[in-house]
Coordinates of C-alpha atoms in Angstrom, one line a residue:
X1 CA 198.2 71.9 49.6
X2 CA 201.3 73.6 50.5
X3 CA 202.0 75.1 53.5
X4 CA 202.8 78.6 51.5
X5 CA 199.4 78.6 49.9
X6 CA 198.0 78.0 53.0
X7 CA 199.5 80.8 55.1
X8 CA 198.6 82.9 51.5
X9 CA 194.7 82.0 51.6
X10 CA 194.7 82.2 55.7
X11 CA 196.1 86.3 55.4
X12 CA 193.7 87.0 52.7
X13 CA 191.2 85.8 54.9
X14 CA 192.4 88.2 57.9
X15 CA 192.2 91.0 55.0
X16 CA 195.6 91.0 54.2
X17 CA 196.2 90.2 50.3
X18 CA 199.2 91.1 48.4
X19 CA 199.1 89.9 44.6
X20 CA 200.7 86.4 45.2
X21 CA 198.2 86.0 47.4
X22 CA 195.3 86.6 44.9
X23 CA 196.9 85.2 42.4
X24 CA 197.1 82.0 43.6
X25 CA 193.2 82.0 44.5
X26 CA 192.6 83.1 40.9
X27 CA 194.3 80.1 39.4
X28 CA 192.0 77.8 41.6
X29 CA 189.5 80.0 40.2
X30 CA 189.8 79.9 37.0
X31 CA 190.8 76.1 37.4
X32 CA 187.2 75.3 38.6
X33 CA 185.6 77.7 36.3
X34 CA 187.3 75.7 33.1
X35 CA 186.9 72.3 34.7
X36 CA 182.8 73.0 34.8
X37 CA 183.1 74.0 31.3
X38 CA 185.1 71.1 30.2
X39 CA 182.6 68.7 31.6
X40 CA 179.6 70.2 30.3
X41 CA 181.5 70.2 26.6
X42 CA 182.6 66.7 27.2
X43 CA 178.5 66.2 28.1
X44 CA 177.2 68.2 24.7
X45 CA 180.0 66.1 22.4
X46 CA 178.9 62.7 24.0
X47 CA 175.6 63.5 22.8
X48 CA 176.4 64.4 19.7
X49 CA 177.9 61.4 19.1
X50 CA 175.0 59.7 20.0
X51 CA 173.0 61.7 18.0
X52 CA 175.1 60.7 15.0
X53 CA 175.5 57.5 15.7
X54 CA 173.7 54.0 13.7
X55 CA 174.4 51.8 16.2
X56 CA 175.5 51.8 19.6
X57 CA 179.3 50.3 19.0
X58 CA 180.0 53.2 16.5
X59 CA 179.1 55.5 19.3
X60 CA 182.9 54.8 21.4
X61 CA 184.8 55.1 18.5
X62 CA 183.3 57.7 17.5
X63 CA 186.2 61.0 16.8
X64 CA 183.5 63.3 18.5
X65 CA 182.5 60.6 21.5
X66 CA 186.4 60.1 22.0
X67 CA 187.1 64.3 21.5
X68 CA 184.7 64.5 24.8
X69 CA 185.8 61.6 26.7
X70 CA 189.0 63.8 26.2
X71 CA 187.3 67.1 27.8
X72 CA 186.5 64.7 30.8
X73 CA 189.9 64.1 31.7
X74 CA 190.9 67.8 31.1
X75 CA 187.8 68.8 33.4
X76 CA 189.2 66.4 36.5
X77 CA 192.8 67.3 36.1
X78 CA 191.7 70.9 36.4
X79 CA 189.3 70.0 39.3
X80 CA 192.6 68.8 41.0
X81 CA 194.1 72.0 40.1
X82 CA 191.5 73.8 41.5
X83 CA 191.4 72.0 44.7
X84 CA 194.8 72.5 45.5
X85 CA 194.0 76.6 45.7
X86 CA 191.1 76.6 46.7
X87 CA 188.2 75.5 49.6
X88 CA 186.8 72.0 48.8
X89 CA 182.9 73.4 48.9
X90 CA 184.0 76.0 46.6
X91 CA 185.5 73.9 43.5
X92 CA 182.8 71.5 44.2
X93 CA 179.7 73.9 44.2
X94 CA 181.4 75.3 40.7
X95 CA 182.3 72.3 39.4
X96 CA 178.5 71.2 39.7
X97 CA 177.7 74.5 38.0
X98 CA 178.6 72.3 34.7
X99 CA 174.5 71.8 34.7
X100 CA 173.6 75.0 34.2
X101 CA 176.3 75.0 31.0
X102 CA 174.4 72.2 30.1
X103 CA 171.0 73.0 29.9
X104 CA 171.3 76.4 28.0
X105 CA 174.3 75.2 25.8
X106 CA 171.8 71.9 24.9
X107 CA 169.1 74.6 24.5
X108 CA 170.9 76.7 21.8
X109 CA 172.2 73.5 19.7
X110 CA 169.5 70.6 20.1
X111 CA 167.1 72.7 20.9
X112 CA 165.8 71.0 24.2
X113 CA 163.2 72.8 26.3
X114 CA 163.8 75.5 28.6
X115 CA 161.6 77.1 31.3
X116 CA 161.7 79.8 32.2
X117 CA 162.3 78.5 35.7
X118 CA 165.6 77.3 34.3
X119 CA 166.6 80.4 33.7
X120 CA 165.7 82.0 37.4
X121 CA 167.6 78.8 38.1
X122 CA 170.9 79.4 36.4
X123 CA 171.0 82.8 37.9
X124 CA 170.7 81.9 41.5
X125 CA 173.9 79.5 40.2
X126 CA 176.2 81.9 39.7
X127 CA 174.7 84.5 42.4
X128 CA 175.3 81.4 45.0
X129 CA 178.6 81.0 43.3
X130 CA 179.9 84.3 43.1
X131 CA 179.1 84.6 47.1
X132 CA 180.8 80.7 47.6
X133 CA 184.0 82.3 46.3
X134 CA 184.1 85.9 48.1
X135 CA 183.7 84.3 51.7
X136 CA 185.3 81.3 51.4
X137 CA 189.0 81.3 53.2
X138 CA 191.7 78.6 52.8
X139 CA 194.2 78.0 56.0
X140 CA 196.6 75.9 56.5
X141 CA 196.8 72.0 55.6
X142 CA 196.7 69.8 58.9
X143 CA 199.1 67.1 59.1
X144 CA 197.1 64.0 58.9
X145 CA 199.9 61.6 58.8
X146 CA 199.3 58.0 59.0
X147 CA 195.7 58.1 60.6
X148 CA 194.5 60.6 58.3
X149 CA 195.7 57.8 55.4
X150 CA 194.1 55.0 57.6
X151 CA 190.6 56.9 57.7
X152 CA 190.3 57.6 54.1
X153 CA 191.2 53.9 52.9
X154 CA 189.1 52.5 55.5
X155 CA 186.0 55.2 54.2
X156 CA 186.7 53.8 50.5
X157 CA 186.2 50.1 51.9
X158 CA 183.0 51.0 53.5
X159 CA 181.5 53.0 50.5
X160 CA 183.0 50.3 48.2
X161 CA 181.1 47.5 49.8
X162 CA 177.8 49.4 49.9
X163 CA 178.0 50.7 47.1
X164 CA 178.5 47.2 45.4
X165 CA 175.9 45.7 47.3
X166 CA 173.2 48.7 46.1
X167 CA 174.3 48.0 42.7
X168 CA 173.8 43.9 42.8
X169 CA 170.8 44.0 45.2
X170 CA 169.0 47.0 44.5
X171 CA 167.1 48.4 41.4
X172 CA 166.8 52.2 43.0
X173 CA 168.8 54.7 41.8
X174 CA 168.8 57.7 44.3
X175 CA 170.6 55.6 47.1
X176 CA 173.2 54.1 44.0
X177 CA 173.9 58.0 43.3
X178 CA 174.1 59.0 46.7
X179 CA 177.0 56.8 47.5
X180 CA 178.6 57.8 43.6
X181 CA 178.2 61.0 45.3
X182 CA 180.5 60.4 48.7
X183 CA 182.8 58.6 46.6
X184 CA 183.4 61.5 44.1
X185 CA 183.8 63.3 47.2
X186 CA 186.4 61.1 48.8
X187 CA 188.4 62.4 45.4
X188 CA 188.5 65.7 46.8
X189 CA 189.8 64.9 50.3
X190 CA 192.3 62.7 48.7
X191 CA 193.4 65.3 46.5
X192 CA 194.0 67.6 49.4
X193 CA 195.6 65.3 51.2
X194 CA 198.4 63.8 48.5
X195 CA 201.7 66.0 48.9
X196 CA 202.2 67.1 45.1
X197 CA 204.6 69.8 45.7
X198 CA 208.2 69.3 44.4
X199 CA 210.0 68.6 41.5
X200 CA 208.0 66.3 38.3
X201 CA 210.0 63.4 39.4
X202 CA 209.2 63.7 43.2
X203 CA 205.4 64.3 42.6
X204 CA 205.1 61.0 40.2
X205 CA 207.2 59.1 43.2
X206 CA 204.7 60.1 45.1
X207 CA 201.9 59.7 42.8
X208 CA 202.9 56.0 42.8
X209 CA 203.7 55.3 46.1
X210 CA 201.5 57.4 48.4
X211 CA 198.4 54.8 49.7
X212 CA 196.3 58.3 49.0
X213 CA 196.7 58.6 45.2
X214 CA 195.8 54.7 45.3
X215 CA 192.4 55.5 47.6
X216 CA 192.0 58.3 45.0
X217 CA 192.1 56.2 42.1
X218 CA 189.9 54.1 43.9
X219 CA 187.2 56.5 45.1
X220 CA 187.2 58.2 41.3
X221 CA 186.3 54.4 39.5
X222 CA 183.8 53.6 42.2
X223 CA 182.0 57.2 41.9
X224 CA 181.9 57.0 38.0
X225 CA 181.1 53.1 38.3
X226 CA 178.0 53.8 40.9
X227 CA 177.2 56.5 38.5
X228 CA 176.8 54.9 35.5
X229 CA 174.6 52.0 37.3
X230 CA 172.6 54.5 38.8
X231 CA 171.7 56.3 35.5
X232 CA 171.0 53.2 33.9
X233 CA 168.1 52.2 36.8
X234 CA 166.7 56.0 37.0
X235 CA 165.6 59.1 35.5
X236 CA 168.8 61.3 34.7
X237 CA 167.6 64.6 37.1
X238 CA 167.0 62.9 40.3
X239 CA 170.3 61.0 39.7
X240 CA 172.5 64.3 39.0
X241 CA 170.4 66.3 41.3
X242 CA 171.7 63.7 44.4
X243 CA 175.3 63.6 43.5
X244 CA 175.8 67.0 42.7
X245 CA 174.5 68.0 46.4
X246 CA 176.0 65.0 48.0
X247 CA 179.7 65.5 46.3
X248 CA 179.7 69.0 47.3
X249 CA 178.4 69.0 51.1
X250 CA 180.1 66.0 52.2
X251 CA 184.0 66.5 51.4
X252 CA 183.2 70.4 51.7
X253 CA 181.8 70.3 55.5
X254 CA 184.6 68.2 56.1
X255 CA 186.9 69.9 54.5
X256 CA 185.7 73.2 56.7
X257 CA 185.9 70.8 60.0
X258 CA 189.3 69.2 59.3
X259 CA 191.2 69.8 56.6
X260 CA 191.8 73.6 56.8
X261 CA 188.8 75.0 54.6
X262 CA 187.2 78.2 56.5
X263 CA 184.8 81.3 55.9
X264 CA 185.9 84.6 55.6
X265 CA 184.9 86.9 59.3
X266 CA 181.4 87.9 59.1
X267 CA 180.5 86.5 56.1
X268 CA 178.9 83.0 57.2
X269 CA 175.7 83.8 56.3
X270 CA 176.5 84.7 52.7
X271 CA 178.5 81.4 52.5
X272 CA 175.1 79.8 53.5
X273 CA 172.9 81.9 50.9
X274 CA 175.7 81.0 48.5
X275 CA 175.6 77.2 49.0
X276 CA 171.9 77.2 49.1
X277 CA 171.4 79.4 45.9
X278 CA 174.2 77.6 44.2
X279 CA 173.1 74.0 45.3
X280 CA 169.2 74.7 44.5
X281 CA 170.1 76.3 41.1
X282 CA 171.9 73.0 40.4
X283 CA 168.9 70.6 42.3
X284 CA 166.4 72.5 39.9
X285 CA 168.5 72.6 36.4
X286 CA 169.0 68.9 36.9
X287 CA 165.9 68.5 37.0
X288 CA 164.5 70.4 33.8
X289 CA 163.2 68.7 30.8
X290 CA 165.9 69.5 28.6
X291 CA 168.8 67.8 31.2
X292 CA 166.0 64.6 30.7
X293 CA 165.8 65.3 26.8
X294 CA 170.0 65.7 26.4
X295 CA 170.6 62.2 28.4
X296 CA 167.4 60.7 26.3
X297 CA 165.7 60.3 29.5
X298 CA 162.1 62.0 28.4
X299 CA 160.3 58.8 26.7
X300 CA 160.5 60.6 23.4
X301 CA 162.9 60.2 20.7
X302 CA 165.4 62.9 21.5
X303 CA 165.2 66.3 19.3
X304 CA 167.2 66.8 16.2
X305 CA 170.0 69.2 16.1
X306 CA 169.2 72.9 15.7
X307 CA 172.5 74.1 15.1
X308 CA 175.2 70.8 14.7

């Protein structure tokens, strides 16, 4: 992040906001808001090409598999947007909010199942949400410098040779997401950390150079690789319950330790109810027979569409 949106995010947090101030967090905003949209699209067009699909090879080269593949890069280049603007906890927690999208959107055009829980659920979401972004507070970027870089290459080792051993040696799922979910995190530090400001050519210099974009690049494969394995040996809630909780805590509690992330004077608590509404609302969605049904995950054949 640059040091100007830095010193902008740390005044608004003393109560002093002008409008380049605000809108700079807006674009972060908005940023996350698209990004959790984007993925859940990505997730309701990947169906849909399942759906459609006679056999499984026709399913990647499929125009409506490949339009959503598509919506999965948009959603992570906007998630980097977002993170640049924006506490790490924050753009994480909304980013996660893609399950509530999910579940309701699946609802209206395969008609999955829906509790009523799910919908208590998908309010406490964006009530836990809503309170994320008012007390959140972004300050200024420490200078990690060479050990800061060290660290993170040395956490992607670690989580890299875990994480391959869980997937070789063991047939449980929970732990395989877990780690998926610490290295999707690590994607967020790094993003932080990488020093994108300048001009186009600068920013791909550095893009191409800086050891951080390569951990980055590194932490996203191994997150999405874990992923996959750990859907493939387990039932889809648990499995997006773990990684949505364990993406968002870890990088955001050390993003609020280390890396200039902060909460807004006197409003810790609601930062607290805010993570725990917006964390549980996800835990709860991902969880709900139609996120099982969607993913094909209910031991049923999955339900025909209502509306595509």
């Amino acid at each position: 992040m640059s040091t100007s949106h830095g010193r902008a995010a740390g005044r608004l947090a003393a109560g002093r906001v002008d409008g380049r101030e605000v809108a700079v967090l807006v674009v972060g905003l908005v940023a996350a808001l698209v990004a959790a949209g984007a993925n859940a699209g990505a997730a309701m067009l990947e169906a849909l090409a399942t759906r459609r699909a006679t056999r499984a090879a026709g399913v990647v080269t499929s125009p409506v598999y490949l339009a959503g593949l598509l919506l999965d890069i948009v959603g992570w280049i906007l998630t980097v947007l977002a993170l640049r603007y924006m506490p790490i906890v924050a753009v994480q927690a909304i980013v996660a909010g893609q399950v509530v999208i999910t579940v309701i959107a699946s609802h209206w055009v395969f008609d999955t199942p829906l509790r009523r829980v799910d919908l208590y659920a998908a309010a406490a979401n964006v009530l836990g949400l809503a309170l994320l972004v008012g007390s959140a507070s972004t300050g200024e970027l420490p200078h990690t410098g060479l050990a800061g870089t060290i660290a993170l290459l040395v956490v992607l080792l670690v989580l890299a040779v875990g994480g391959i051993t869980l997937a070789v040696r063991s047939r449980r799922a929970v732990p395989t997401a877990f780690v998926a979910g610490l290295a999707f995190g690590g994607t967020a530090v790094a993003v932080r950390l990488l020093d994108l400001d300048g001009p186009v050519g600068e920013i791909a210099r550095t893009v191409l150079t800086d050891p951080v974009a390569w951990a980055l690049v590194g932490f996203a494969v191994l997150g999405l690789a874990l992923y996959t394995v750990a859907l493939a040996r387990g039932s889809v809630g648990p499995v997006v319950a773990v990684l949505a909780v364990t993406e968002t805590l870890a990088p955001g509690l050390l993003g609020l330790a280390l890396l200039g992330d902060g909460i807004r004077e006197g409003w810790g608590p609601w930062f607290v109810l805010g993570l725990l509404l917006a964390l549980g609302g996800v835990v709860v969605l991902a969880r709900s027979p139609a996120q099982a049904s969607l993913a094909g995950d209910d031991g049923v054949a999955r339900p025909p569409l209502k509306r595509a």
